Amino acid sequence: MNPSLSVEQLIERALELAENGRGKTQPNPVVGALVVKEGAVVGEGWHERAGGPHAEIVALEQAGERARGAMMIVTLEPCCFTGLTGPCCERIIEAGIARVVVAAEDPNPKVSGRGLSRLREASLTVEQAEGELAFRARRQNEAWRTWIAAGRPFVTYKVAATLDGRVTLPGSRWLSGEASRRLVHELRAGSDAVAVGMGTVLADSPRLDARDVGAERQPRRLAFGKGPLPEESELELRSGPIAEELAALAREGVQSLLLEGGPTLATAFVEAGLVDKLLMFVTPYLAGAGPKLFGDLTRPLELSRVSTERIGEDVLIGAYIHEP
């Protein structure tokens, strides 16, 4: 790599490396790391699979003796405990790394900050990214961060709506365009579970699978509400209190949930404080009537990190209720 790269550019490279592990590391996060000496990258790596070496170890092994006195860039705070692998902090110290730049702290309340403290105790210079880069590092593992810190899946509410805020269009099966519908299948493929409410089950008999996007695995497909499910439904009924069901799903390894239900279920999730992210496909229609995005909320909610993107003839608005 270019020896004149700034620390910010090196973090960008580490984030890029981390993505190589996407879909292969669960239940672990994706992590990337670099070893840099005298302005040149002498080692790089990423966490490839659960149980395999962490990104820091891969980068250190590639660097070899050149790691002594070098700087390490890592997208997530190095671990300081023994799990399926040994503690990365000790290997970093033993390798002689002099400076560590961490993009995001470990959110696990049991270990958060301990890795950074251990490195400082060993007289390493430790720095943390700030601003947009730090947010991007947290966002890269947003589902894992919520799962490990809150004991529930990260919940994204996906909805299509007309310009006047209606979620149905009289006389039309589809509200969003073809490009938006394809993106929804990609979102499903990237989620551990997809869910709707019983009203949607009875009205639409949704399949909730990821189709025509080369999905390597299918998400769990759930229906929240009181049963029974129609005989032909292949969905999994979750009929307990929402918070309890999410905690149970987390214990079963579900880190991300894509919520596709109607306004009744969405309102219940939002009122319970259990929606983290909104994805709204705004379509070029005025429906004039029909159900709205949400029912009445008991309080206003401030959204953050609002973004817009053109998807075919639709506009996708993304925003966070709870940032990772």
XYZ file of C-alpha atoms in Angstrom:
324
model
C 0.000 0.000 0.000
C 0.949 3.657 -0.391
C 3.431 4.488 2.407
C 2.051 8.033 2.676
C -1.408 6.947 3.843
C -2.794 8.814 6.866
C -4.130 7.089 9.991
C -7.646 7.812 8.742
C -6.909 6.115 5.424
C -5.370 3.163 7.247
C -8.537 2.788 9.325
C -10.502 2.833 6.074
C -8.332 -0.039 4.832
C -8.874 -1.984 8.054
C -12.636 -1.548 7.749
C -12.399 -2.794 4.172
C -10.438 -5.854 5.290
C -12.980 -6.623 8.003
C -15.731 -6.988 5.412
C -13.977 -10.064 4.020
C -15.318 -11.940 7.030
C -18.940 -10.863 6.555
C -21.298 -13.814 6.996
C -18.526 -16.166 8.163
C -17.642 -15.087 11.704
C -20.879 -15.434 13.666
C -21.309 -15.256 16.579
C -18.195 -13.084 16.465
C -17.958 -9.623 14.900
C -16.074 -8.804 11.710
C -12.669 -7.244 12.439
C -9.776 -5.981 10.347
C -6.223 -5.100 11.403
C -3.017 -3.639 9.974
C 0.576 -3.476 11.188
C 2.347 -0.353 9.944
C 6.078 0.406 10.274
C 7.839 3.497 9.005
C 4.775 4.410 6.978
C 4.474 1.052 5.200
C 1.937 -1.707 5.832
C 3.923 -4.800 6.814
C 1.016 -6.992 7.920
C -2.730 -7.092 7.472
C -5.530 -9.501 8.233
C -9.140 -10.040 9.140
C -11.118 -12.435 11.303
C -12.055 -15.170 8.851
C -14.233 -17.492 10.950
C -15.374 -18.161 14.500
C -12.716 -20.185 16.301
C -10.027 -19.042 13.887
C -7.291 -16.504 14.633
C -8.406 -12.960 15.242
C -7.517 -10.196 12.808
C -4.719 -8.874 15.036
C -3.001 -12.262 15.147
C -3.167 -12.701 11.373
C -1.648 -9.251 10.861
C 1.081 -9.875 13.456
C 2.051 -13.208 11.923
C 2.325 -11.619 8.519
C 4.470 -8.818 9.919
C 6.782 -11.116 11.879
C 9.784 -9.316 13.420
C 8.792 -6.118 11.635
C 6.014 -5.735 14.215
C 8.537 -4.611 16.861
C 8.182 -0.869 17.344
C 5.350 -0.703 14.790
C 1.808 0.692 14.897
C -1.293 -1.489 14.805
C -4.624 -0.310 13.382
C -7.592 -2.438 14.453
C -11.301 -1.873 13.891
C -12.388 -3.252 17.289
C -10.802 -3.148 20.735
C -8.449 -6.146 21.096
C -9.668 -8.850 23.449
C -7.953 -9.401 26.788
C -9.520 -12.729 27.743
C -9.255 -16.340 26.649
C -12.203 -17.617 24.632
C -11.891 -19.933 21.649
C -8.540 -18.225 21.092
C -6.006 -16.565 23.389
C -6.079 -12.886 24.369
C -4.968 -10.634 21.528
C -3.672 -7.972 23.917
C -0.932 -10.261 25.188
C 0.156 -11.192 21.662
C 0.274 -7.499 20.702
C 2.442 -6.726 23.729
C 4.732 -9.718 23.136
C 5.187 -8.730 19.470
C 6.575 -5.369 20.549
C 3.894 -3.157 19.007
C 4.447 0.415 20.222
C 1.209 2.149 19.225
C -2.345 0.894 18.782
C -5.157 2.823 17.089
C -8.603 1.374 17.800
C -11.626 2.365 15.717
C -14.325 1.149 18.157
C -14.485 -0.063 21.743
C -15.847 -3.487 22.596
C -19.492 -2.915 23.688
C -19.630 -5.999 25.918
C -20.234 -4.506 29.399
C -18.168 -7.311 30.934
C -15.005 -6.475 29.009
C -15.439 -2.988 27.499
C -12.292 -0.912 27.955
C -10.282 -3.704 29.538
C -8.297 -4.373 26.387
C -7.357 -0.707 26.069
C -6.404 -0.565 29.754
C -4.200 -3.645 29.446
C -2.313 -2.157 26.507
C -1.790 1.117 28.363
C -0.572 -0.766 31.430
C 2.104 -2.298 29.205
C 3.191 1.242 28.184
C 1.796 1.090 24.633
C 0.431 4.303 23.166
C -3.298 3.762 22.656
C -5.526 6.026 20.559
C -9.197 5.810 19.606
C -10.874 6.973 16.433
C -13.447 9.719 16.689
C -16.298 11.131 14.669
C -17.445 9.544 11.436
C -14.776 6.833 11.333
C -15.662 5.678 14.843
C -19.341 5.584 13.869
C -18.583 3.581 10.732
C -16.634 1.074 12.801
C -19.570 0.705 15.199
C -22.047 0.498 12.324
C -20.016 -2.276 10.708
C -20.956 -4.512 13.650
C -24.205 -2.850 14.663
C -26.142 -6.106 15.014
C -23.414 -7.805 17.051
C -23.000 -4.737 19.274
C -26.682 -4.702 20.237
C -26.763 -8.481 20.659
C -23.730 -8.549 22.963
C -24.575 -5.400 24.945
C -28.381 -5.513 25.201
C -29.053 -9.247 24.928
C -31.458 -8.873 22.007
C -31.272 -8.672 18.212
C -30.644 -5.388 16.436
C -34.048 -4.537 14.934
C -34.479 -2.781 11.583
C -37.991 -1.746 10.587
C -38.369 -1.792 6.809
C -41.460 -0.222 5.290
C -42.656 1.167 1.964
C -44.903 4.214 2.032
C -46.477 6.715 -0.322
C -45.636 10.398 -0.196
C -48.673 10.931 2.042
C -47.445 8.299 4.489
C -49.748 5.397 3.587
C -48.535 1.801 3.490
C -51.058 0.469 0.980
C -52.102 1.638 -2.460
C -55.667 0.889 -3.588
C -55.746 -1.428 -6.578
C -52.050 -2.310 -6.473
C -50.258 -5.350 -5.031
C -46.898 -3.606 -4.946
C -46.165 -0.244 -3.416
C -42.428 -0.038 -4.111
C -40.630 -0.546 -7.413
C -38.728 -3.565 -8.669
C -35.304 -2.237 -7.610
C -36.575 -1.630 -4.072
C -38.099 -5.094 -3.868
C -34.789 -6.635 -4.926
C -33.000 -4.683 -2.221
C -35.481 -6.022 0.337
C -34.509 -9.568 -0.640
C -30.858 -8.595 -0.141
C -31.738 -7.218 3.286
C -33.446 -10.485 4.150
C -30.431 -12.460 3.002
C -28.236 -10.394 5.308
C -30.517 -10.798 8.342
C -30.692 -13.626 10.850
C -34.483 -13.378 11.038
C -37.381 -11.621 9.298
C -40.724 -10.982 10.998
C -44.267 -9.771 10.421
C -47.387 -9.599 12.550
C -50.449 -11.815 12.366
C -52.387 -9.168 10.472
C -49.863 -9.322 7.625
C -49.843 -13.128 7.764
C -53.614 -13.305 7.341
C -53.790 -10.566 4.704
C -50.798 -11.448 2.508
C -49.536 -14.970 3.382
C -45.915 -13.714 3.082
C -43.041 -16.121 2.485
C -40.350 -13.793 3.905
C -37.554 -15.717 2.209
C -34.673 -14.179 0.232
C -35.184 -14.900 -3.456
C -33.118 -14.365 -6.605
C -30.195 -12.670 -4.820
C -27.867 -15.647 -4.394
C -28.567 -15.975 -0.693
C -26.154 -18.405 0.950
C -28.634 -19.013 3.752
C -32.239 -18.171 4.495
C -33.272 -16.130 7.535
C -35.574 -17.516 10.185
C -39.079 -16.424 9.247
C -41.250 -15.317 12.140
C -44.777 -14.188 12.916
C -45.372 -12.194 16.116
C -48.821 -12.451 17.659
C -51.453 -14.842 18.858
C -51.997 -17.932 16.761
C -52.843 -20.147 15.247
C -51.031 -19.679 11.982
C -52.796 -20.721 8.770
C -52.093 -24.368 7.924
C -50.162 -23.457 4.785
C -47.897 -20.947 6.570
C -44.242 -21.887 6.961
C -43.562 -19.117 9.471
C -42.520 -19.655 13.070
C -45.023 -18.292 15.593
C -43.683 -16.144 18.459
C -46.649 -15.394 20.706
C -45.028 -14.151 23.924
C -44.293 -10.560 24.988
C -42.062 -8.897 22.406
C -39.146 -8.162 24.734
C -39.142 -11.734 26.025
C -39.288 -13.167 22.524
C -36.373 -10.991 21.400
C -34.318 -12.094 24.405
C -35.099 -15.724 23.569
C -34.113 -15.200 19.938
C -30.831 -13.633 21.065
C -30.087 -16.688 23.187
C -30.683 -18.766 20.061
C -28.038 -16.761 18.199
C -30.253 -14.289 16.319
C -28.308 -11.032 16.155
C -30.318 -9.147 13.521
C -34.059 -8.958 12.924
C -35.667 -7.338 9.876
C -39.172 -6.242 10.820
C -41.578 -6.106 7.886
C -44.886 -6.051 9.700
C -47.672 -3.515 9.347
C -48.274 -0.435 11.490
C -49.721 -2.340 14.459
C -46.615 -4.458 15.012
C -44.258 -1.584 14.145
C -45.956 0.672 16.671
C -45.720 -1.997 19.374
C -41.996 -2.439 18.721
C -41.315 1.303 18.662
C -43.334 1.948 21.827
C -41.341 -0.781 23.567
C -38.073 0.889 22.512
C -37.124 -2.137 20.424
C -36.571 -0.641 16.968
C -33.024 0.517 16.312
C -33.081 1.522 12.656
C -35.675 2.636 10.118
C -35.549 1.983 6.378
C -38.426 3.662 4.558
C -38.920 3.304 0.818
C -40.839 6.407 -0.239
C -42.754 5.709 -3.427
C -44.047 8.241 -6.015
C -47.738 7.953 -5.147
C -50.400 9.720 -3.142
C -52.728 7.058 -1.792
C -55.258 9.433 -0.245
C -56.444 6.816 2.223
C -55.353 3.670 4.003
C -53.254 2.715 7.029
C -50.385 4.975 8.020
C -46.782 4.120 8.874
C -47.469 3.992 12.610
C -50.342 4.211 14.994
C -50.377 6.974 17.605
C -47.128 7.126 19.574
C -47.074 8.208 23.199
C -44.048 10.438 22.630
C -42.086 11.933 19.758
C -38.826 10.232 18.809
C -35.737 11.986 17.497
C -33.945 10.225 14.654
C -30.236 10.453 13.889
C -27.890 9.729 10.975
C -30.647 10.374 8.443
C -29.647 9.399 4.898
C -31.337 9.292 1.502
C -30.649 7.165 -1.562
C -32.398 6.834 -4.909
C -33.505 3.231 -5.536
C -35.070 3.022 -8.988
C -38.159 5.231 -8.908
C -38.232 5.214 -5.089
C -36.235 7.073 -2.446
C -34.841 5.121 0.493
C -34.670 7.072 3.747
C -32.553 5.516 6.475
C -32.312 6.697 10.085
C -31.420 5.442 13.547
C -33.553 5.512 16.660
C -30.703 3.888 18.617
C -27.217 4.339 17.158
C -24.882 1.338 17.479
